mmCIF file with all atom_site columns, C-alpha atoms in Angstrom:
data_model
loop_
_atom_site.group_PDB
_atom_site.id
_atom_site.type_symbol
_atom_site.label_atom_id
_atom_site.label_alt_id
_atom_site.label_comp_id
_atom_site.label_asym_id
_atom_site.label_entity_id
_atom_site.label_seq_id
_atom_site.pdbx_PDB_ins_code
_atom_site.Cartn_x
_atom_site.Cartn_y
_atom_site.Cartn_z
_atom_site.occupancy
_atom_site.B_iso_or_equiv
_atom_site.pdbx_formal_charge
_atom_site.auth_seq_id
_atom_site.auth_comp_id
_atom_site.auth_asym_id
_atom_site.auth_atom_id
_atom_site.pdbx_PDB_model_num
ATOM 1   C CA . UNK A 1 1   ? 46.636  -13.095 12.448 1.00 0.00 ? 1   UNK A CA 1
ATOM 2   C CA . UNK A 1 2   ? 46.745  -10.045 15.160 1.00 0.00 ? 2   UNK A CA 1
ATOM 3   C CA . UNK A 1 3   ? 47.270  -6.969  13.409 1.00 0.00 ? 3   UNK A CA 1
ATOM 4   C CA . UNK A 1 4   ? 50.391  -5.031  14.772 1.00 0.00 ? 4   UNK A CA 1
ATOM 5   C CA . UNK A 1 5   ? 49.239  -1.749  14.599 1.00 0.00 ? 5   UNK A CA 1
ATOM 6   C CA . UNK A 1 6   ? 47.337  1.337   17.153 1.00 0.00 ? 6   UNK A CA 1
ATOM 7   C CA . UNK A 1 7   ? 44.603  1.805   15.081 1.00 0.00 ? 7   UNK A CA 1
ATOM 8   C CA . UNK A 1 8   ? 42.609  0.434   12.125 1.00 0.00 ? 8   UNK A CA 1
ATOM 9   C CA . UNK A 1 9   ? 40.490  2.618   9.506  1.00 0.00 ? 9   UNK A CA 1
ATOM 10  C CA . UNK A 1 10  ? 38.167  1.251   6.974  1.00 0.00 ? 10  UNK A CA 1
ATOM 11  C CA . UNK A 1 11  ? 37.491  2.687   3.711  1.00 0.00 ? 11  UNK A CA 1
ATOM 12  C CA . UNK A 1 12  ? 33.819  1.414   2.627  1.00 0.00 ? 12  UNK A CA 1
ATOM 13  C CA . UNK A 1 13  ? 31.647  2.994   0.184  1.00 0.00 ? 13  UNK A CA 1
ATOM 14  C CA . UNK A 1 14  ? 27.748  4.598   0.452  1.00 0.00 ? 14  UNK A CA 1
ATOM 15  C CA . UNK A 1 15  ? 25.621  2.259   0.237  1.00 0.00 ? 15  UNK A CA 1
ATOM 16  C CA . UNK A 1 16  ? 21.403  1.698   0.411  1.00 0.00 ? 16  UNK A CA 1
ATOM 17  C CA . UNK A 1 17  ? 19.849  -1.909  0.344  1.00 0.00 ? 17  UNK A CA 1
ATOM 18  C CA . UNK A 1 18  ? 16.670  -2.921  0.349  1.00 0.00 ? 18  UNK A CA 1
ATOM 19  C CA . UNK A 1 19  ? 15.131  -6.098  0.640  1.00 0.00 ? 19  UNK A CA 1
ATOM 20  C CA . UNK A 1 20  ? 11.134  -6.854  0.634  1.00 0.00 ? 20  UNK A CA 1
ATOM 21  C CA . UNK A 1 21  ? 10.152  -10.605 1.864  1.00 0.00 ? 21  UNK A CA 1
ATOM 22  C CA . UNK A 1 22  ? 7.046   -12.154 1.042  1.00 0.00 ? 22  UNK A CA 1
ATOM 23  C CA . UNK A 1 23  ? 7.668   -14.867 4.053  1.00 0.00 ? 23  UNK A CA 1
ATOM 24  C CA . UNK A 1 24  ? 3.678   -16.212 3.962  1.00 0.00 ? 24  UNK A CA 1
ATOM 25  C CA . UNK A 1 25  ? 4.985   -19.121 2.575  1.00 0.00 ? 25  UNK A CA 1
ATOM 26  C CA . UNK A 1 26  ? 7.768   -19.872 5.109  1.00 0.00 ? 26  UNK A CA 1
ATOM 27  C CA . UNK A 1 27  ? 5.495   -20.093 8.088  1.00 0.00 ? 27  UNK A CA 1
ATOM 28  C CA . UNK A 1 28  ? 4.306   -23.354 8.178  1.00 0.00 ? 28  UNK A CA 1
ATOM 29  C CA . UNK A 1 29  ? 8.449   -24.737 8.297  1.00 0.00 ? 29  UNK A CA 1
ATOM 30  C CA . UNK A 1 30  ? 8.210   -21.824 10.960 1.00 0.00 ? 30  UNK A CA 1
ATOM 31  C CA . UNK A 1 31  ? 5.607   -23.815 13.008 1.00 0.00 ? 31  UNK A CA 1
ATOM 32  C CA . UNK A 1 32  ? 2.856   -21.539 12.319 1.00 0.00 ? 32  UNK A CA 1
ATOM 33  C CA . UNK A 1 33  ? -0.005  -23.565 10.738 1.00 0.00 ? 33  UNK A CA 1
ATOM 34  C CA . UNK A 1 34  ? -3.310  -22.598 13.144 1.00 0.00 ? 34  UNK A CA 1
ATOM 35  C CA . UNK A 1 35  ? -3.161  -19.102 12.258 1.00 0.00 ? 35  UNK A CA 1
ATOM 36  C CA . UNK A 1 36  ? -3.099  -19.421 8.486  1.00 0.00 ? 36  UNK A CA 1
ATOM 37  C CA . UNK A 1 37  ? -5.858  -21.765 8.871  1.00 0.00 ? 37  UNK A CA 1
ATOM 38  C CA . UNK A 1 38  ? -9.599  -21.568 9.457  1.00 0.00 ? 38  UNK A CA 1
ATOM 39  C CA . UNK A 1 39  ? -9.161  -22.720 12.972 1.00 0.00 ? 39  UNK A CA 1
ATOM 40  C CA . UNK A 1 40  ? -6.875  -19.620 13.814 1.00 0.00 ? 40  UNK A CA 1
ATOM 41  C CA . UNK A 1 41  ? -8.368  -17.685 16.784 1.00 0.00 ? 41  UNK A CA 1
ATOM 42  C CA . UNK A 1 42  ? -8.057  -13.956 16.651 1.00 0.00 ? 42  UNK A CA 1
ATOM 43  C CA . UNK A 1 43  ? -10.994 -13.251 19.050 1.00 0.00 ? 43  UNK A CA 1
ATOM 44  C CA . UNK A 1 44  ? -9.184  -10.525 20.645 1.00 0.00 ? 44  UNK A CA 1
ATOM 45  C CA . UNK A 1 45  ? -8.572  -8.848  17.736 1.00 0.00 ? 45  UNK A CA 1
ATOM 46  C CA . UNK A 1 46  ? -12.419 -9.064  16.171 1.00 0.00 ? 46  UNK A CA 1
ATOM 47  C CA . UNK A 1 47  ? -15.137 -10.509 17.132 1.00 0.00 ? 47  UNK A CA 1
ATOM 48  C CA . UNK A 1 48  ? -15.409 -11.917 12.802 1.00 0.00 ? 48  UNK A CA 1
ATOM 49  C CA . UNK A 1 49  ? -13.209 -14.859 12.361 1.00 0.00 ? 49  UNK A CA 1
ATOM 50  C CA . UNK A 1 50  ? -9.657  -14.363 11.048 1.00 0.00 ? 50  UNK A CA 1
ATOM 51  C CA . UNK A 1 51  ? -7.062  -15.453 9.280  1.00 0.00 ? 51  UNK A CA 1
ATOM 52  C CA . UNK A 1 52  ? -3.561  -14.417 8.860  1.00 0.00 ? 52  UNK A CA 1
ATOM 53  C CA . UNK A 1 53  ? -3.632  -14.229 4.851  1.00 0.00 ? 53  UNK A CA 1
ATOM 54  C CA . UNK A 1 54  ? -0.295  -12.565 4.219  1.00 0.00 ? 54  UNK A CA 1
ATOM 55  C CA . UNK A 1 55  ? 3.173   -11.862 6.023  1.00 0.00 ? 55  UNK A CA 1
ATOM 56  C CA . UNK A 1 56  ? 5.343   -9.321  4.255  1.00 0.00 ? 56  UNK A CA 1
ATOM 57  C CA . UNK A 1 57  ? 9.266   -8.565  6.207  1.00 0.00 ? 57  UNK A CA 1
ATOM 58  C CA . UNK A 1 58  ? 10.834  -5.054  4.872  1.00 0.00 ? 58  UNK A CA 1
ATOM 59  C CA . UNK A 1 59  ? 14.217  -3.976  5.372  1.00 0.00 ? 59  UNK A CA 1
ATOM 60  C CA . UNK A 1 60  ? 16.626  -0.563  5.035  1.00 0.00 ? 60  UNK A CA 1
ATOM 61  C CA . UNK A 1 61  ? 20.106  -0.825  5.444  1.00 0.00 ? 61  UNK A CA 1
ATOM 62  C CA . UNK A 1 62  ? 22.019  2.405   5.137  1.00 0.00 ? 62  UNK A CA 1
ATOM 63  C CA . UNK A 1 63  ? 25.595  2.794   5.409  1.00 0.00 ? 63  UNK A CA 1
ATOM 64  C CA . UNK A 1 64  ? 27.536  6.323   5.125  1.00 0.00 ? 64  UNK A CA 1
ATOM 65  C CA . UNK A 1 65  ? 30.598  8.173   6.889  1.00 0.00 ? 65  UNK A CA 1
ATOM 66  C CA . UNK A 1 66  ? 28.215  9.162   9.370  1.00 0.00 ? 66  UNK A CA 1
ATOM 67  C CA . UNK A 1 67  ? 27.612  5.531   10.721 1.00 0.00 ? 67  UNK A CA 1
ATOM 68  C CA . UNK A 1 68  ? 24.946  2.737   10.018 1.00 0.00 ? 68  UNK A CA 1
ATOM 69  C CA . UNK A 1 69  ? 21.377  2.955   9.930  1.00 0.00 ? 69  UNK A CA 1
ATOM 70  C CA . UNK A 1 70  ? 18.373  0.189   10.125 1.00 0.00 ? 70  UNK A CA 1
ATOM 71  C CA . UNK A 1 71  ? 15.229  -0.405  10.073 1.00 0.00 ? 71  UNK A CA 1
ATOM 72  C CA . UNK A 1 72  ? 12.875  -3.230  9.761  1.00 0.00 ? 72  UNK A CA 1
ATOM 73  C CA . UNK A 1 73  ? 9.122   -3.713  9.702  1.00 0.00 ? 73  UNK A CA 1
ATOM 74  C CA . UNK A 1 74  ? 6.551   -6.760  9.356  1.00 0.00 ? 74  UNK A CA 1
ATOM 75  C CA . UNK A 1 75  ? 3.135   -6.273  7.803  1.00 0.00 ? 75  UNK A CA 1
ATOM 76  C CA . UNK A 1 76  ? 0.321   -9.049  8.972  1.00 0.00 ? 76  UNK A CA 1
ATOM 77  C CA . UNK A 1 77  ? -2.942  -8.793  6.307  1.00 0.00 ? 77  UNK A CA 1
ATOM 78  C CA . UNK A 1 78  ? -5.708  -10.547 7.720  1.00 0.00 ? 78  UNK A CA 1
ATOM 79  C CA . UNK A 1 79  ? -8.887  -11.936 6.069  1.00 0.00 ? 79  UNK A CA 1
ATOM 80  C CA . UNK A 1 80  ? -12.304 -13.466 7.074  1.00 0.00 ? 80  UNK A CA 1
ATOM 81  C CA . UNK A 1 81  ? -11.791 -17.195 7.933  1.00 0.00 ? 81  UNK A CA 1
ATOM 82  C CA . UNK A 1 82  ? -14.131 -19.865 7.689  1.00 0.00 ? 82  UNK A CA 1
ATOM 83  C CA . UNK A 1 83  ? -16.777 -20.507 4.995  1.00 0.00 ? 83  UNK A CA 1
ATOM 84  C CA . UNK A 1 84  ? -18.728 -17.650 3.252  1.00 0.00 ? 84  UNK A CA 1
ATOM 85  C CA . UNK A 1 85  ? -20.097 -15.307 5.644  1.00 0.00 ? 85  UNK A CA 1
ATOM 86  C CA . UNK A 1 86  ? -23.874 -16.270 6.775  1.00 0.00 ? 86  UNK A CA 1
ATOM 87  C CA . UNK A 1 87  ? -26.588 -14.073 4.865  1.00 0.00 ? 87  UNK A CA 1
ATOM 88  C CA . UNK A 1 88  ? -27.891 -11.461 6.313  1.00 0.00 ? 88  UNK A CA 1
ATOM 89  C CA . UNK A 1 89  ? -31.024 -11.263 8.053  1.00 0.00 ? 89  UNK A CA 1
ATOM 90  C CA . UNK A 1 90  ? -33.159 -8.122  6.206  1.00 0.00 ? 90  UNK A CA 1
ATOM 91  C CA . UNK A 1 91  ? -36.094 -6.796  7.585  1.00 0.00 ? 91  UNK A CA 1
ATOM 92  C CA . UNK A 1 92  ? -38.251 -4.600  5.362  1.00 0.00 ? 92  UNK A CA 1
ATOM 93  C CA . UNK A 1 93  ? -39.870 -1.848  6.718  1.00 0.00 ? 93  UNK A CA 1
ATOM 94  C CA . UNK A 1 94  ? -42.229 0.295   4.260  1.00 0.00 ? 94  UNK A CA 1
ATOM 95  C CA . UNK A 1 95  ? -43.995 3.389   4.955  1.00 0.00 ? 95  UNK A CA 1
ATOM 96  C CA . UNK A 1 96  ? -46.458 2.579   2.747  1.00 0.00 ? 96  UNK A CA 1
ATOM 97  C CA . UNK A 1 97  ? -49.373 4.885   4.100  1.00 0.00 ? 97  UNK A CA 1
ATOM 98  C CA . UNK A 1 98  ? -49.718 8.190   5.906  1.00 0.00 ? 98  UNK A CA 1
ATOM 99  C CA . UNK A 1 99  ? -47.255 8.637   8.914  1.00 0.00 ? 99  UNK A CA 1
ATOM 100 C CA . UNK A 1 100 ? -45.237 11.413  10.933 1.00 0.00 ? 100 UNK A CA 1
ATOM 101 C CA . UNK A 1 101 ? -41.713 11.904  11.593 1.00 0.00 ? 101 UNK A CA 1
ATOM 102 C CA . UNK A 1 102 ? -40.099 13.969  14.433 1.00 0.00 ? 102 UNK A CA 1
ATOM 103 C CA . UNK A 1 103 ? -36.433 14.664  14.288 1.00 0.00 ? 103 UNK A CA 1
ATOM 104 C CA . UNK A 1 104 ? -35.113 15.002  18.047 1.00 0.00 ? 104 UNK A CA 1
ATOM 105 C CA . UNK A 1 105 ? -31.520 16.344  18.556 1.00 0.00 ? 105 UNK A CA 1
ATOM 106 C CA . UNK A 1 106 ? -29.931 14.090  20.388 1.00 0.00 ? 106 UNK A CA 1
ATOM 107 C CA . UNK A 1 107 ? -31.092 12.949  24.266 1.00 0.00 ? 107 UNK A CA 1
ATOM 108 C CA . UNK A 1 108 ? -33.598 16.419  23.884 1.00 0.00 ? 108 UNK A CA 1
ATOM 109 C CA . UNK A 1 109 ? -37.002 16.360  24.503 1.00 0.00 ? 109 UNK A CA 1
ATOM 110 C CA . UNK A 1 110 ? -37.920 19.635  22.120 1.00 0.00 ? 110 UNK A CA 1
ATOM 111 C CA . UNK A 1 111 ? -38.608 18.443  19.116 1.00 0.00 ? 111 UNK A CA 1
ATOM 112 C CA . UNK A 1 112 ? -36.381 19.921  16.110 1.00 0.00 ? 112 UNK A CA 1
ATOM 113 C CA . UNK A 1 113 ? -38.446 19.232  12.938 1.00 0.00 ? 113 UNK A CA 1
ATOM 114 C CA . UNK A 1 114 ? -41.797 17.291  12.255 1.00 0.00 ? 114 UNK A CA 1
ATOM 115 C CA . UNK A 1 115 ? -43.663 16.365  9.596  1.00 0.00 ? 115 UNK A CA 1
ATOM 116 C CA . UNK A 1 116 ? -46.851 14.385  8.813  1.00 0.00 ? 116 UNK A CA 1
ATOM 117 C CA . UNK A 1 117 ? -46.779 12.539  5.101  1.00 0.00 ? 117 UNK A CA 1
ATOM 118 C CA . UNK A 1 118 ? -50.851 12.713  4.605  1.00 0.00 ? 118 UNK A CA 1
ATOM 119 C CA . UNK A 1 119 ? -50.983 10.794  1.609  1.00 0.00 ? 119 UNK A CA 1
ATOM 120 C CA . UNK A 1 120 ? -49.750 7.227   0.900  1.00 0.00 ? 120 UNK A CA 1
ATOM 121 C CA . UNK A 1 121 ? -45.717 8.087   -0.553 1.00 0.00 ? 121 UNK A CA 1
ATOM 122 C CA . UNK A 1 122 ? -45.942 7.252   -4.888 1.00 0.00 ? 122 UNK A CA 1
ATOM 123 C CA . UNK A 1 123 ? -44.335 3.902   -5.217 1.00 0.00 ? 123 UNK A CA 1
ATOM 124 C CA . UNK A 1 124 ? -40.296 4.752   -6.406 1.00 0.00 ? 124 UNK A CA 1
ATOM 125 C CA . UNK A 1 125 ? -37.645 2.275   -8.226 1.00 0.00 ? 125 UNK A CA 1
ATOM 126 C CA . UNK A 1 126 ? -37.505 0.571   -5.069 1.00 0.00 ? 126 UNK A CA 1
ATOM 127 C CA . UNK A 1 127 ? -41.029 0.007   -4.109 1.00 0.00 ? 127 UNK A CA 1
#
């Protein structure tokens, strides 16, 4: 029913809430499915296939005699998609005999440092 009266007050107390949503879960009824999958396509985000891997919603609601404040934020954690990453490709170079090094700063012609390593370099731990 109308309130007869020229003004209303309203006595509410401080208050703080929090929530924090893990909502990964909840896509798929959301009609996300392709990018929790394999098949998602975040090319323009990385040129490494991704996958959304979790979806976390945060929210602050503040109330006080100074008025209402709040705030919301969504974290998206991504992760590699697809089967195990392909194995690297490793090419072994030794300097197994005599050689020289010059050190060049940058595009500079003048040379900064050389060095010539006379004798073959004693096998290390690595060798």
């Amino acid at each position: 029913a109308p309130l007869d009266t020229d003004r209303v007050t309203i006595g509410l107390p401080r208050l703080a809430l929090r929530t924090r949503v893990a909502v990964t879960r909840q896509l798929p009824a959301l009609g996300i499915r392709l990018a929790t999958s394999d098949d998602a396509d975040f090319s323009g985000l990385s040129p490494e296939p991704l996958t959304i891997s979790d979806v976390v919603q945060e929210a602050v609601l503040k109330v006080a005699e100074e008025g209402v404040e709040a705030a919301a934020v969504t974290v998206v954690a991504m992760a590699p998609a697809g089967a195990a990453p392909r194995p690297q490709r490793v090419h072994h170079i030794a300097f197994d005999r005599p050689f020289g090094v010059v050190v060049l700063a940058g595009s500079e012609d003048v040379p900064l440092f050389t060095a010539w390593q006379a004798d073959a370099p004693a096998a290390g731990p690595n060798a």
